[in-house]
mmCIF file with all atom_site columns, C-alpha atoms in Angstrom:
data_model
loop_
_atom_site.group_PDB
_atom_site.id
_atom_site.type_symbol
_atom_site.label_atom_id
_atom_site.label_alt_id
_atom_site.label_comp_id
_atom_site.label_asym_id
_atom_site.label_entity_id
_atom_site.label_seq_id
_atom_site.pdbx_PDB_ins_code
_atom_site.Cartn_x
_atom_site.Cartn_y
_atom_site.Cartn_z
_atom_site.occupancy
_atom_site.B_iso_or_equiv
_atom_site.pdbx_formal_charge
_atom_site.auth_seq_id
_atom_site.auth_comp_id
_atom_site.auth_asym_id
_atom_site.auth_atom_id
_atom_site.pdbx_PDB_model_num
ATOM 1   C CA . MET W 1 1   ? 42.328 9.832   5.991  1.00 73.00 ? 171 MET W CA 1
ATOM 2   C CA . SER W 1 2   ? 38.686 9.084   5.307  1.00 86.00 ? 172 SER W CA 1
ATOM 3   C CA . ILE W 1 3   ? 36.075 11.845  5.465  1.00 92.00 ? 173 ILE W CA 1
ATOM 4   C CA . ASN W 1 4   ? 33.280 10.845  7.849  1.00 96.00 ? 174 ASN W CA 1
ATOM 5   C CA . ILE W 1 5   ? 29.980 12.723  8.068  1.00 97.00 ? 175 ILE W CA 1
ATOM 6   C CA . ALA W 1 6   ? 27.654 11.708  10.927 1.00 97.00 ? 176 ALA W CA 1
ATOM 7   C CA . VAL W 1 7   ? 23.947 12.464  10.580 1.00 96.00 ? 177 VAL W CA 1
ATOM 8   C CA . ASP W 1 8   ? 21.729 11.834  13.595 1.00 95.00 ? 178 ASP W CA 1
ATOM 9   C CA . GLY W 1 9   ? 18.140 12.708  14.384 1.00 93.00 ? 179 GLY W CA 1
ATOM 10  C CA . PRO W 1 10  ? 14.704 11.358  15.244 1.00 91.00 ? 180 PRO W CA 1
ATOM 11  C CA . ALA W 1 11  ? 12.605 8.973   13.161 1.00 84.00 ? 181 ALA W CA 1
ATOM 12  C CA . GLY W 1 12  ? 11.036 10.586  10.119 1.00 85.00 ? 182 GLY W CA 1
ATOM 13  C CA . ALA W 1 13  ? 13.459 13.522  9.944  1.00 90.00 ? 183 ALA W CA 1
ATOM 14  C CA . GLY W 1 14  ? 14.478 12.509  6.420  1.00 89.00 ? 184 GLY W CA 1
ATOM 15  C CA . LYS W 1 15  ? 17.965 11.381  7.393  1.00 91.00 ? 185 LYS W CA 1
ATOM 16  C CA . SER W 1 16  ? 18.092 8.440   5.009  1.00 87.00 ? 186 SER W CA 1
ATOM 17  C CA . SER W 1 17  ? 16.589 10.097  1.932  1.00 90.00 ? 187 SER W CA 1
ATOM 18  C CA . ILE W 1 18  ? 18.640 13.275  2.375  1.00 94.00 ? 188 ILE W CA 1
ATOM 19  C CA . ALA W 1 19  ? 21.888 11.435  3.119  1.00 93.00 ? 189 ALA W CA 1
ATOM 20  C CA . LYS W 1 20  ? 21.328 9.125   0.150  1.00 90.00 ? 190 LYS W CA 1
ATOM 21  C CA . ARG W 1 21  ? 20.866 12.072  -2.216 1.00 93.00 ? 191 ARG W CA 1
ATOM 22  C CA . VAL W 1 22  ? 23.897 13.893  -0.785 1.00 94.00 ? 192 VAL W CA 1
ATOM 23  C CA . SER W 1 23  ? 25.984 10.758  -1.234 1.00 90.00 ? 193 SER W CA 1
ATOM 24  C CA . ALA W 1 24  ? 25.028 10.558  -4.899 1.00 88.00 ? 194 ALA W CA 1
ATOM 25  C CA . ASP W 1 25  ? 25.675 14.245  -5.566 1.00 91.00 ? 195 ASP W CA 1
ATOM 26  C CA . MET W 1 26  ? 28.999 14.350  -3.712 1.00 92.00 ? 196 MET W CA 1
ATOM 27  C CA . GLN W 1 27  ? 30.201 10.820  -4.569 1.00 87.00 ? 197 GLN W CA 1
ATOM 28  C CA . ILE W 1 28  ? 30.523 9.723   -0.968 1.00 88.00 ? 198 ILE W CA 1
ATOM 29  C CA . ILE W 1 29  ? 29.334 6.340   0.276  1.00 87.00 ? 199 ILE W CA 1
ATOM 30  C CA . TYR W 1 30  ? 26.034 6.371   2.145  1.00 89.00 ? 200 TYR W CA 1
ATOM 31  C CA . VAL W 1 31  ? 25.716 4.009   5.106  1.00 88.00 ? 201 VAL W CA 1
ATOM 32  C CA . ASP W 1 32  ? 22.159 3.499   6.336  1.00 86.00 ? 202 ASP W CA 1
ATOM 33  C CA . THR W 1 33  ? 22.800 2.132   9.841  1.00 88.00 ? 203 THR W CA 1
ATOM 34  C CA . GLY W 1 34  ? 19.079 1.969   10.527 1.00 87.00 ? 204 GLY W CA 1
ATOM 35  C CA . ALA W 1 35  ? 18.807 -0.678  7.821  1.00 91.00 ? 205 ALA W CA 1
ATOM 36  C CA . LEU W 1 36  ? 21.320 -2.819  9.702  1.00 94.00 ? 206 LEU W CA 1
ATOM 37  C CA . TYR W 1 37  ? 19.232 -2.671  12.886 1.00 94.00 ? 207 TYR W CA 1
ATOM 38  C CA . ARG W 1 38  ? 16.055 -3.252  10.895 1.00 96.00 ? 208 ARG W CA 1
ATOM 39  C CA . THR W 1 39  ? 17.636 -6.416  9.524  1.00 97.00 ? 209 THR W CA 1
ATOM 40  C CA . ILE W 1 40  ? 18.203 -7.719  13.044 1.00 97.00 ? 210 ILE W CA 1
ATOM 41  C CA . ALA W 1 41  ? 14.607 -6.838  13.948 1.00 97.00 ? 211 ALA W CA 1
ATOM 42  C CA . LEU W 1 42  ? 13.299 -8.643  10.867 1.00 98.00 ? 212 LEU W CA 1
ATOM 43  C CA . TYR W 1 43  ? 15.136 -11.813 11.844 1.00 98.00 ? 213 TYR W CA 1
ATOM 44  C CA . VAL W 1 44  ? 13.807 -11.603 15.404 1.00 98.00 ? 214 VAL W CA 1
ATOM 45  C CA . LEU W 1 45  ? 10.241 -11.267 14.120 1.00 98.00 ? 215 LEU W CA 1
ATOM 46  C CA . ARG W 1 46  ? 10.715 -14.112 11.663 1.00 98.00 ? 216 ARG W CA 1
ATOM 47  C CA . LYS W 1 47  ? 11.823 -16.350 14.526 1.00 97.00 ? 217 LYS W CA 1
ATOM 48  C CA . GLY W 1 48  ? 8.737  -15.427 16.520 1.00 97.00 ? 218 GLY W CA 1
ATOM 49  C CA . ALA W 1 49  ? 10.826 -13.925 19.336 1.00 97.00 ? 219 ALA W CA 1
ATOM 50  C CA . ASP W 1 50  ? 9.742  -10.944 21.432 1.00 96.00 ? 220 ASP W CA 1
ATOM 51  C CA . PRO W 1 51  ? 11.769 -7.869  20.360 1.00 96.00 ? 221 PRO W CA 1
ATOM 52  C CA . LYS W 1 52  ? 11.342 -6.423  23.853 1.00 94.00 ? 222 LYS W CA 1
ATOM 53  C CA . ASN W 1 53  ? 12.831 -9.463  25.564 1.00 96.00 ? 223 ASN W CA 1
ATOM 54  C CA . LYS W 1 54  ? 16.616 -9.363  25.335 1.00 95.00 ? 224 LYS W CA 1
ATOM 55  C CA . ASP W 1 55  ? 16.872 -12.914 26.645 1.00 97.00 ? 225 ASP W CA 1
ATOM 56  C CA . THR W 1 56  ? 15.153 -14.143 23.479 1.00 97.00 ? 226 THR W CA 1
ATOM 57  C CA . VAL W 1 57  ? 16.937 -11.720 21.139 1.00 97.00 ? 227 VAL W CA 1
ATOM 58  C CA . ILE W 1 58  ? 20.562 -12.101 22.223 1.00 97.00 ? 228 ILE W CA 1
ATOM 59  C CA . PRO W 1 59  ? 20.835 -15.865 21.471 1.00 97.00 ? 229 PRO W CA 1
ATOM 60  C CA . LEU W 1 60  ? 19.681 -15.189 17.905 1.00 98.00 ? 230 LEU W CA 1
ATOM 61  C CA . LEU W 1 61  ? 22.650 -12.950 17.118 1.00 96.00 ? 231 LEU W CA 1
ATOM 62  C CA . SER W 1 62  ? 24.933 -15.945 16.650 1.00 95.00 ? 232 SER W CA 1
ATOM 63  C CA . GLU W 1 63  ? 22.648 -17.079 13.806 1.00 97.00 ? 233 GLU W CA 1
ATOM 64  C CA . ILE W 1 64  ? 22.786 -13.773 11.943 1.00 95.00 ? 234 ILE W CA 1
ATOM 65  C CA . THR W 1 65  ? 25.116 -12.456 9.285  1.00 92.00 ? 235 THR W CA 1
ATOM 66  C CA . VAL W 1 66  ? 24.373 -8.871  8.236  1.00 92.00 ? 236 VAL W CA 1
ATOM 67  C CA . GLU W 1 67  ? 26.181 -7.689  5.134  1.00 88.00 ? 237 GLU W CA 1
ATOM 68  C CA . PRO W 1 68  ? 25.746 -4.272  3.536  1.00 87.00 ? 238 PRO W CA 1
ATOM 69  C CA . ARG W 1 69  ? 26.679 -4.268  -0.138 1.00 84.00 ? 239 ARG W CA 1
ATOM 70  C CA . PHE W 1 70  ? 27.070 -1.182  -2.287 1.00 79.00 ? 240 PHE W CA 1
ATOM 71  C CA . ILE W 1 71  ? 25.513 -1.893  -5.677 1.00 82.00 ? 241 ILE W CA 1
ATOM 72  C CA . GLY W 1 72  ? 25.408 0.895   -8.235 1.00 77.00 ? 242 GLY W CA 1
ATOM 73  C CA . GLY W 1 73  ? 26.143 3.385   -5.479 1.00 68.00 ? 243 GLY W CA 1
ATOM 74  C CA . GLU W 1 74  ? 23.195 2.165   -3.417 1.00 77.00 ? 244 GLU W CA 1
ATOM 75  C CA . GLN W 1 75  ? 23.332 0.256   -0.143 1.00 81.00 ? 245 GLN W CA 1
ATOM 76  C CA . ARG W 1 76  ? 21.534 -3.082  -0.151 1.00 91.00 ? 246 ARG W CA 1
ATOM 77  C CA . VAL W 1 77  ? 21.360 -5.158  3.011  1.00 93.00 ? 247 VAL W CA 1
ATOM 78  C CA . PHE W 1 78  ? 21.703 -8.918  3.049  1.00 95.00 ? 248 PHE W CA 1
ATOM 79  C CA . LEU W 1 79  ? 20.519 -11.164 5.872  1.00 97.00 ? 249 LEU W CA 1
ATOM 80  C CA . ASN W 1 80  ? 22.279 -14.530 5.787  1.00 97.00 ? 250 ASN W CA 1
ATOM 81  C CA . GLY W 1 81  ? 22.768 -14.052 2.060  1.00 96.00 ? 251 GLY W CA 1
ATOM 82  C CA . GLU W 1 82  ? 19.218 -12.859 1.314  1.00 97.00 ? 252 GLU W CA 1
ATOM 83  C CA . ASP W 1 83  ? 18.601 -9.337  0.041  1.00 97.00 ? 253 ASP W CA 1
ATOM 84  C CA . VAL W 1 84  ? 16.036 -8.004  2.520  1.00 97.00 ? 254 VAL W CA 1
ATOM 85  C CA . SER W 1 85  ? 16.315 -4.330  1.569  1.00 95.00 ? 255 SER W CA 1
ATOM 86  C CA . GLY W 1 86  ? 12.648 -4.169  0.609  1.00 92.00 ? 256 GLY W CA 1
ATOM 87  C CA . LEU W 1 87  ? 11.378 -6.264  3.517  1.00 95.00 ? 257 LEU W CA 1
ATOM 88  C CA . ILE W 1 88  ? 12.655 -4.124  6.384  1.00 95.00 ? 258 ILE W CA 1
ATOM 89  C CA . ARG W 1 89  ? 10.525 -1.025  5.773  1.00 90.00 ? 259 ARG W CA 1
ATOM 90  C CA . THR W 1 90  ? 7.218  -2.076  7.321  1.00 88.00 ? 260 THR W CA 1
ATOM 91  C CA . GLU W 1 91  ? 5.744  -0.384  10.397 1.00 85.00 ? 261 GLU W CA 1
ATOM 92  C CA . GLU W 1 92  ? 5.998  -3.680  12.298 1.00 91.00 ? 262 GLU W CA 1
ATOM 93  C CA . VAL W 1 93  ? 9.733  -3.836  11.653 1.00 94.00 ? 263 VAL W CA 1
ATOM 94  C CA . SER W 1 94  ? 10.094 -0.130  12.501 1.00 90.00 ? 264 SER W CA 1
ATOM 95  C CA . MET W 1 95  ? 8.628  -0.554  15.970 1.00 89.00 ? 265 MET W CA 1
ATOM 96  C CA . ALA W 1 96  ? 10.584 -3.766  16.602 1.00 94.00 ? 266 ALA W CA 1
ATOM 97  C CA . THR W 1 97  ? 13.768 -1.994  15.532 1.00 93.00 ? 267 THR W CA 1
ATOM 98  C CA . SER W 1 98  ? 13.397 0.642   18.245 1.00 86.00 ? 268 SER W CA 1
ATOM 99  C CA . THR W 1 99  ? 13.260 -1.963  21.014 1.00 91.00 ? 269 THR W CA 1
ATOM 100 C CA . VAL W 1 100 ? 15.832 -4.331  19.513 1.00 95.00 ? 270 VAL W CA 1
ATOM 101 C CA . SER W 1 101 ? 18.315 -1.496  18.972 1.00 89.00 ? 271 SER W CA 1
ATOM 102 C CA . ALA W 1 102 ? 18.120 -0.602  22.671 1.00 87.00 ? 272 ALA W CA 1
ATOM 103 C CA . ILE W 1 103 ? 19.745 -3.913  23.593 1.00 93.00 ? 273 ILE W CA 1
ATOM 104 C CA . PRO W 1 104 ? 23.478 -3.338  24.320 1.00 92.00 ? 274 PRO W CA 1
ATOM 105 C CA . GLU W 1 105 ? 24.513 -6.663  22.812 1.00 94.00 ? 275 GLU W CA 1
ATOM 106 C CA . VAL W 1 106 ? 22.780 -5.802  19.527 1.00 95.00 ? 276 VAL W CA 1
ATOM 107 C CA . ARG W 1 107 ? 24.527 -2.428  19.338 1.00 91.00 ? 277 ARG W CA 1
ATOM 108 C CA . ALA W 1 108 ? 27.892 -4.040  20.074 1.00 92.00 ? 278 ALA W CA 1
ATOM 109 C CA . PHE W 1 109 ? 27.174 -6.658  17.406 1.00 93.00 ? 279 PHE W CA 1
ATOM 110 C CA . LEU W 1 110 ? 26.912 -3.958  14.719 1.00 93.00 ? 280 LEU W CA 1
ATOM 111 C CA . LEU W 1 111 ? 29.348 -1.354  16.066 1.00 93.00 ? 281 LEU W CA 1
ATOM 112 C CA . ASP W 1 112 ? 32.546 -2.860  14.658 1.00 87.00 ? 282 ASP W CA 1
ATOM 113 C CA . LEU W 1 113 ? 30.940 -3.325  11.245 1.00 86.00 ? 283 LEU W CA 1
ATOM 114 C CA . GLN W 1 114 ? 29.923 0.332   11.058 1.00 91.00 ? 284 GLN W CA 1
ATOM 115 C CA . ARG W 1 115 ? 33.331 1.592   12.161 1.00 94.00 ? 285 ARG W CA 1
ATOM 116 C CA . LYS W 1 116 ? 35.154 -0.672  9.710  1.00 88.00 ? 286 LYS W CA 1
ATOM 117 C CA . ILE W 1 117 ? 33.153 0.719   6.789  1.00 87.00 ? 287 ILE W CA 1
ATOM 118 C CA . ALA W 1 118 ? 33.864 4.292   7.898  1.00 92.00 ? 288 ALA W CA 1
ATOM 119 C CA . SER W 1 119 ? 37.591 3.693   8.348  1.00 92.00 ? 289 SER W CA 1
ATOM 120 C CA . GLU W 1 120 ? 37.960 2.376   4.808  1.00 87.00 ? 290 GLU W CA 1
ATOM 121 C CA . ASN W 1 121 ? 35.759 4.842   2.912  1.00 86.00 ? 291 ASN W CA 1
ATOM 122 C CA . ASP W 1 122 ? 34.574 8.447   2.689  1.00 89.00 ? 292 ASP W CA 1
ATOM 123 C CA . VAL W 1 123 ? 31.093 8.050   4.160  1.00 91.00 ? 293 VAL W CA 1
ATOM 124 C CA . ILE W 1 124 ? 27.970 9.850   5.199  1.00 94.00 ? 294 ILE W CA 1
ATOM 125 C CA . MET W 1 125 ? 26.407 7.680   7.894  1.00 94.00 ? 295 MET W CA 1
ATOM 126 C CA . ASP W 1 126 ? 23.002 8.242   9.435  1.00 91.00 ? 296 ASP W CA 1
ATOM 127 C CA . GLY W 1 127 ? 21.382 6.900   12.582 1.00 87.00 ? 297 GLY W CA 1
ATOM 128 C CA . ARG W 1 128 ? 20.666 7.951   16.135 1.00 86.00 ? 298 ARG W CA 1
ATOM 129 C CA . ASP W 1 129 ? 24.018 7.641   17.876 1.00 88.00 ? 299 ASP W CA 1
ATOM 130 C CA . ILE W 1 130 ? 26.516 8.070   15.057 1.00 93.00 ? 300 ILE W CA 1
ATOM 131 C CA . GLY W 1 131 ? 28.067 11.298  16.295 1.00 95.00 ? 301 GLY W CA 1
ATOM 132 C CA . THR W 1 132 ? 27.932 10.325  19.963 1.00 93.00 ? 302 THR W CA 1
ATOM 133 C CA . VAL W 1 133 ? 28.982 6.652   19.854 1.00 91.00 ? 303 VAL W CA 1
ATOM 134 C CA . VAL W 1 134 ? 29.765 5.150   16.452 1.00 93.00 ? 304 VAL W CA 1
ATOM 135 C CA . LEU W 1 135 ? 31.905 7.926   14.917 1.00 96.00 ? 305 LEU W CA 1
ATOM 136 C CA . PRO W 1 136 ? 32.778 10.305  17.767 1.00 95.00 ? 306 PRO W CA 1
ATOM 137 C CA . ASP W 1 137 ? 35.719 11.667  15.729 1.00 95.00 ? 307 ASP W CA 1
ATOM 138 C CA . ALA W 1 138 ? 33.712 12.421  12.577 1.00 96.00 ? 308 ALA W CA 1
ATOM 139 C CA . GLN W 1 139 ? 34.832 15.604  10.837 1.00 96.00 ? 309 GLN W CA 1
ATOM 140 C CA . LEU W 1 140 ? 31.217 16.828  10.745 1.00 97.00 ? 310 LEU W CA 1
ATOM 141 C CA . LYS W 1 141 ? 28.253 15.895  12.890 1.00 98.00 ? 311 LYS W CA 1
ATOM 142 C CA . ILE W 1 142 ? 24.770 17.014  11.869 1.00 98.00 ? 312 ILE W CA 1
ATOM 143 C CA . PHE W 1 143 ? 21.671 16.635  14.025 1.00 97.00 ? 313 PHE W CA 1
ATOM 144 C CA . LEU W 1 144 ? 18.865 16.616  11.466 1.00 96.00 ? 314 LEU W CA 1
ATOM 145 C CA . THR W 1 145 ? 15.421 17.199  12.903 1.00 95.00 ? 315 THR W CA 1
ATOM 146 C CA . ALA W 1 146 ? 11.929 18.538  12.229 1.00 95.00 ? 316 ALA W CA 1
ATOM 147 C CA . SER W 1 147 ? 8.768  18.957  14.279 1.00 96.00 ? 317 SER W CA 1
ATOM 148 C CA . ASP W 1 148 ? 6.878  15.754  15.050 1.00 95.00 ? 318 ASP W CA 1
ATOM 149 C CA . THR W 1 149 ? 3.936  17.028  12.971 1.00 96.00 ? 319 THR W CA 1
ATOM 150 C CA . ALA W 1 150 ? 6.134  17.690  9.952  1.00 95.00 ? 320 ALA W CA 1
ATOM 151 C CA . ARG W 1 151 ? 7.767  14.283  10.270 1.00 94.00 ? 321 ARG W CA 1
ATOM 152 C CA . ALA W 1 152 ? 4.401  12.547  10.581 1.00 94.00 ? 322 ALA W CA 1
ATOM 153 C CA . GLU W 1 153 ? 3.067  14.373  7.507  1.00 94.00 ? 323 GLU W CA 1
ATOM 154 C CA . ARG W 1 154 ? 6.060  13.213  5.447  1.00 90.00 ? 324 ARG W CA 1
ATOM 155 C CA . ARG W 1 155 ? 5.784  9.642   6.696  1.00 90.00 ? 325 ARG W CA 1
ATOM 156 C CA . HIS W 1 156 ? 2.031  9.531   6.097  1.00 92.00 ? 326 HIS W CA 1
ATOM 157 C CA . LYS W 1 157 ? 2.509  10.762  2.538  1.00 92.00 ? 327 LYS W CA 1
ATOM 158 C CA . GLU W 1 158 ? 5.069  8.015   1.885  1.00 87.00 ? 328 GLU W CA 1
ATOM 159 C CA . LEU W 1 159 ? 2.720  5.339   3.256  1.00 90.00 ? 329 LEU W CA 1
ATOM 160 C CA . VAL W 1 160 ? -0.253 6.581   1.235  1.00 94.00 ? 330 VAL W CA 1
ATOM 161 C CA . GLU W 1 161 ? 1.818  6.578   -1.959 1.00 93.00 ? 331 GLU W CA 1
ATOM 162 C CA . ARG W 1 162 ? 3.012  3.050   -1.220 1.00 89.00 ? 332 ARG W CA 1
ATOM 163 C CA . GLU W 1 163 ? -0.045 1.441   0.357  1.00 90.00 ? 333 GLU W CA 1
ATOM 164 C CA . GLY W 1 164 ? -2.994 3.502   -0.844 1.00 91.00 ? 334 GLY W CA 1
ATOM 165 C CA . ALA W 1 165 ? -6.253 3.089   1.083  1.00 89.00 ? 335 ALA W CA 1
ATOM 166 C CA . SER W 1 166 ? -4.689 0.534   3.441  1.00 90.00 ? 336 SER W CA 1
ATOM 167 C CA . ALA W 1 167 ? -2.219 3.097   4.808  1.00 91.00 ? 337 ALA W CA 1
ATOM 168 C CA . PRO W 1 168 ? -2.680 4.109   8.465  1.00 93.00 ? 338 PRO W CA 1
ATOM 169 C CA . SER W 1 169 ? -4.315 7.455   9.228  1.00 95.00 ? 339 SER W CA 1
ATOM 170 C CA . PHE W 1 170 ? -2.301 10.599  9.861  1.00 95.00 ? 340 PHE W CA 1
ATOM 171 C CA . ASP W 1 171 ? -3.283 10.521  13.539 1.00 96.00 ? 341 ASP W CA 1
ATOM 172 C CA . GLU W 1 172 ? -1.995 6.965   13.848 1.00 95.00 ? 342 GLU W CA 1
ATOM 173 C CA . VAL W 1 173 ? 1.277  7.858   12.145 1.00 94.00 ? 343 VAL W CA 1
ATOM 174 C CA . LEU W 1 174 ? 1.699  10.879  14.444 1.00 95.00 ? 344 LEU W CA 1
ATOM 175 C CA . ARG W 1 175 ? 1.077  8.663   17.462 1.00 95.00 ? 345 ARG W CA 1
ATOM 176 C CA . LEU W 1 176 ? 3.728  6.203   16.272 1.00 92.00 ? 346 LEU W CA 1
ATOM 177 C CA . VAL W 1 177 ? 6.236  9.002   15.603 1.00 92.00 ? 347 VAL W CA 1
ATOM 178 C CA . ARG W 1 178 ? 5.798  10.327  19.129 1.00 93.00 ? 348 ARG W CA 1
ATOM 179 C CA . GLU W 1 179 ? 5.996  6.838   20.595 1.00 91.00 ? 349 GLU W CA 1
ATOM 180 C CA . ARG W 1 180 ? 9.199  6.150   18.657 1.00 88.00 ? 350 ARG W CA 1
ATOM 181 C CA . ASP W 1 181 ? 10.677 9.467   19.841 1.00 90.00 ? 351 ASP W CA 1
ATOM 182 C CA . ALA W 1 182 ? 9.983  8.521   23.459 1.00 90.00 ? 352 ALA W CA 1
ATOM 183 C CA . GLN W 1 183 ? 11.524 5.075   23.007 1.00 86.00 ? 353 GLN W CA 1
ATOM 184 C CA . ASP W 1 184 ? 14.648 6.348   21.247 1.00 85.00 ? 354 ASP W CA 1
ATOM 185 C CA . SER W 1 185 ? 15.279 9.248   23.628 1.00 87.00 ? 355 SER W CA 1
ATOM 186 C CA . GLY W 1 186 ? 14.491 7.327   26.799 1.00 85.00 ? 356 GLY W CA 1
ATOM 187 C CA . ARG W 1 187 ? 16.451 4.142   26.288 1.00 80.00 ? 357 ARG W CA 1
ATOM 188 C CA . LYS W 1 188 ? 19.425 3.553   28.576 1.00 80.00 ? 358 LYS W CA 1
ATOM 189 C CA . THR W 1 189 ? 21.825 2.389   25.876 1.00 76.00 ? 359 THR W CA 1
ATOM 190 C CA . SER W 1 190 ? 22.906 4.973   23.280 1.00 76.00 ? 360 SER W CA 1
ATOM 191 C CA . PRO W 1 191 ? 19.818 7.174   23.576 1.00 83.00 ? 361 PRO W CA 1
ATOM 192 C CA . LEU W 1 192 ? 18.977 9.632   20.829 1.00 86.00 ? 362 LEU W CA 1
ATOM 193 C CA . LYS W 1 193 ? 20.686 12.908  21.663 1.00 88.00 ? 363 LYS W CA 1
ATOM 194 C CA . MET W 1 194 ? 22.586 15.656  19.913 1.00 93.00 ? 364 MET W CA 1
ATOM 195 C CA . ALA W 1 195 ? 26.372 15.497  20.199 1.00 94.00 ? 365 ALA W CA 1
ATOM 196 C CA . ASP W 1 196 ? 27.925 18.516  21.897 1.00 95.00 ? 366 ASP W CA 1
ATOM 197 C CA . ASP W 1 197 ? 29.821 19.458  18.737 1.00 96.00 ? 367 ASP W CA 1
ATOM 198 C CA . ALA W 1 198 ? 27.023 18.716  16.262 1.00 97.00 ? 368 ALA W CA 1
ATOM 199 C CA . VAL W 1 199 ? 25.338 21.267  14.017 1.00 97.00 ? 369 VAL W CA 1
ATOM 200 C CA . LEU W 1 200 ? 21.555 21.489  14.412 1.00 96.00 ? 370 LEU W CA 1
ATOM 201 C CA . ALA W 1 201 ? 19.660 21.382  11.090 1.00 96.00 ? 371 ALA W CA 1
ATOM 202 C CA . ASP W 1 202 ? 15.889 21.854  11.447 1.00 96.00 ? 372 ASP W CA 1
ATOM 203 C CA . THR W 1 203 ? 14.057 21.059  8.197  1.00 94.00 ? 373 THR W CA 1
ATOM 204 C CA . SER W 1 204 ? 10.486 21.649  9.431  1.00 95.00 ? 374 SER W CA 1
ATOM 205 C CA . GLU W 1 205 ? 10.008 24.520  6.979  1.00 94.00 ? 375 GLU W CA 1
ATOM 206 C CA . LEU W 1 206 ? 12.222 23.153  4.207  1.00 94.00 ? 376 LEU W CA 1
ATOM 207 C CA . ASP W 1 207 ? 11.319 20.934  1.280  1.00 93.00 ? 377 ASP W CA 1
ATOM 208 C CA . PHE W 1 208 ? 13.484 18.001  0.242  1.00 94.00 ? 378 PHE W CA 1
ATOM 209 C CA . GLU W 1 209 ? 15.689 19.902  -2.210 1.00 96.00 ? 379 GLU W CA 1
ATOM 210 C CA . GLN W 1 210 ? 16.293 22.694  0.302  1.00 97.00 ? 380 GLN W CA 1
ATOM 211 C CA . SER W 1 211 ? 17.190 20.158  2.981  1.00 96.00 ? 381 SER W CA 1
ATOM 212 C CA . VAL W 1 212 ? 19.678 18.452  0.672  1.00 97.00 ? 382 VAL W CA 1
ATOM 213 C CA . GLU W 1 213 ? 21.311 21.777  -0.196 1.00 97.00 ? 383 GLU W CA 1
ATOM 214 C CA . LEU W 1 214 ? 21.556 22.675  3.498  1.00 96.00 ? 384 LEU W CA 1
ATOM 215 C CA . VAL W 1 215 ? 23.449 19.477  4.295  1.00 96.00 ? 385 VAL W CA 1
ATOM 216 C CA . LYS W 1 216 ? 25.737 19.844  1.270  1.00 96.00 ? 386 LYS W CA 1
ATOM 217 C CA . LYS W 1 217 ? 26.513 23.426  2.257  1.00 96.00 ? 387 LYS W CA 1
ATOM 218 C CA . LEU W 1 218 ? 27.411 22.301  5.773  1.00 96.00 ? 388 LEU W CA 1
ATOM 219 C CA . ILE W 1 219 ? 29.726 19.596  4.418  1.00 96.00 ? 389 ILE W CA 1
ATOM 220 C CA . ARG W 1 220 ? 31.517 21.978  2.068  1.00 95.00 ? 390 ARG W CA 1
ATOM 221 C CA . SER W 1 221 ? 31.894 24.762  4.622  1.00 94.00 ? 391 SER W CA 1
ATOM 222 C CA . ARG W 1 222 ? 32.844 22.629  7.614  1.00 92.00 ? 392 ARG W CA 1
ATOM 223 C CA . THR W 1 223 ? 35.120 20.021  5.992  1.00 92.00 ? 393 THR W CA 1
ATOM 224 C CA . GLY W 1 224 ? 36.208 21.471  2.641  1.00 89.00 ? 394 GLY W CA 1
ATOM 225 C CA . PHE W 1 225 ? 35.029 18.250  0.992  1.00 86.00 ? 395 PHE W CA 1
ATOM 226 C CA . SER W 1 226 ? 33.337 18.820  -2.342 1.00 82.00 ? 396 SER W CA 1
ATOM 227 C CA . GLY W 1 227 ? 33.291 15.260  -3.672 1.00 73.00 ? 397 GLY W CA 1
ATOM 228 C CA . GLY W 1 228 ? 31.951 14.979  -7.206 1.00 67.00 ? 398 GLY W CA 1
ATOM 229 C CA . GLU W 1 229 ? 30.887 18.614  -7.225 1.00 67.00 ? 399 GLU W CA 1
ATOM 230 C CA . GLY W 1 230 ? 34.398 19.906  -7.847 1.00 52.00 ? 400 GLY W CA 1
#
């Protein structure tokens, strides 16, 4: 039986970076579900469709093939055969992803793919409804969070390192974090919420290495899985 670890939480909580590091340390496949939704959002934007209008988004799904590939232990995402892993991380795509992912047909489109990967592999999968919808029977569910200020500070630092002087201000990043929180928590379909049997992990006062160790400790203690760590 495959070991499935579900990691949920708000935008900017460090889910992806922490889960990716844990996957490498413990030799468990990391599935970045957010990247799959970002890929849909990228296609919608490329087609000039309104991400908030499901009537323009839904017809596009039949044109899309999303394929995650694991290359050198890292997930790359392909859109109709094109590696778009580096193109789906812009702020424009981030905001479009929140609205696109609220569309039931989009979630259904990707649900089977996510479950198939988890059934065939030991995985740590992160997103916003993994423990509540995608993998309700996961052996461990972690709700990874941090204060909105802490999350905005981390995101702003990433943007400054990547974009330099053209990066948005901290206040703008904080505004977007709070707006994304409201969108994700308030949507009717698969809203962001903590599963009843999830473990809360608040990393507001933790650095990256401490956050990684916290998640690894939870995995070892709650599932007995030690992966590549013996």
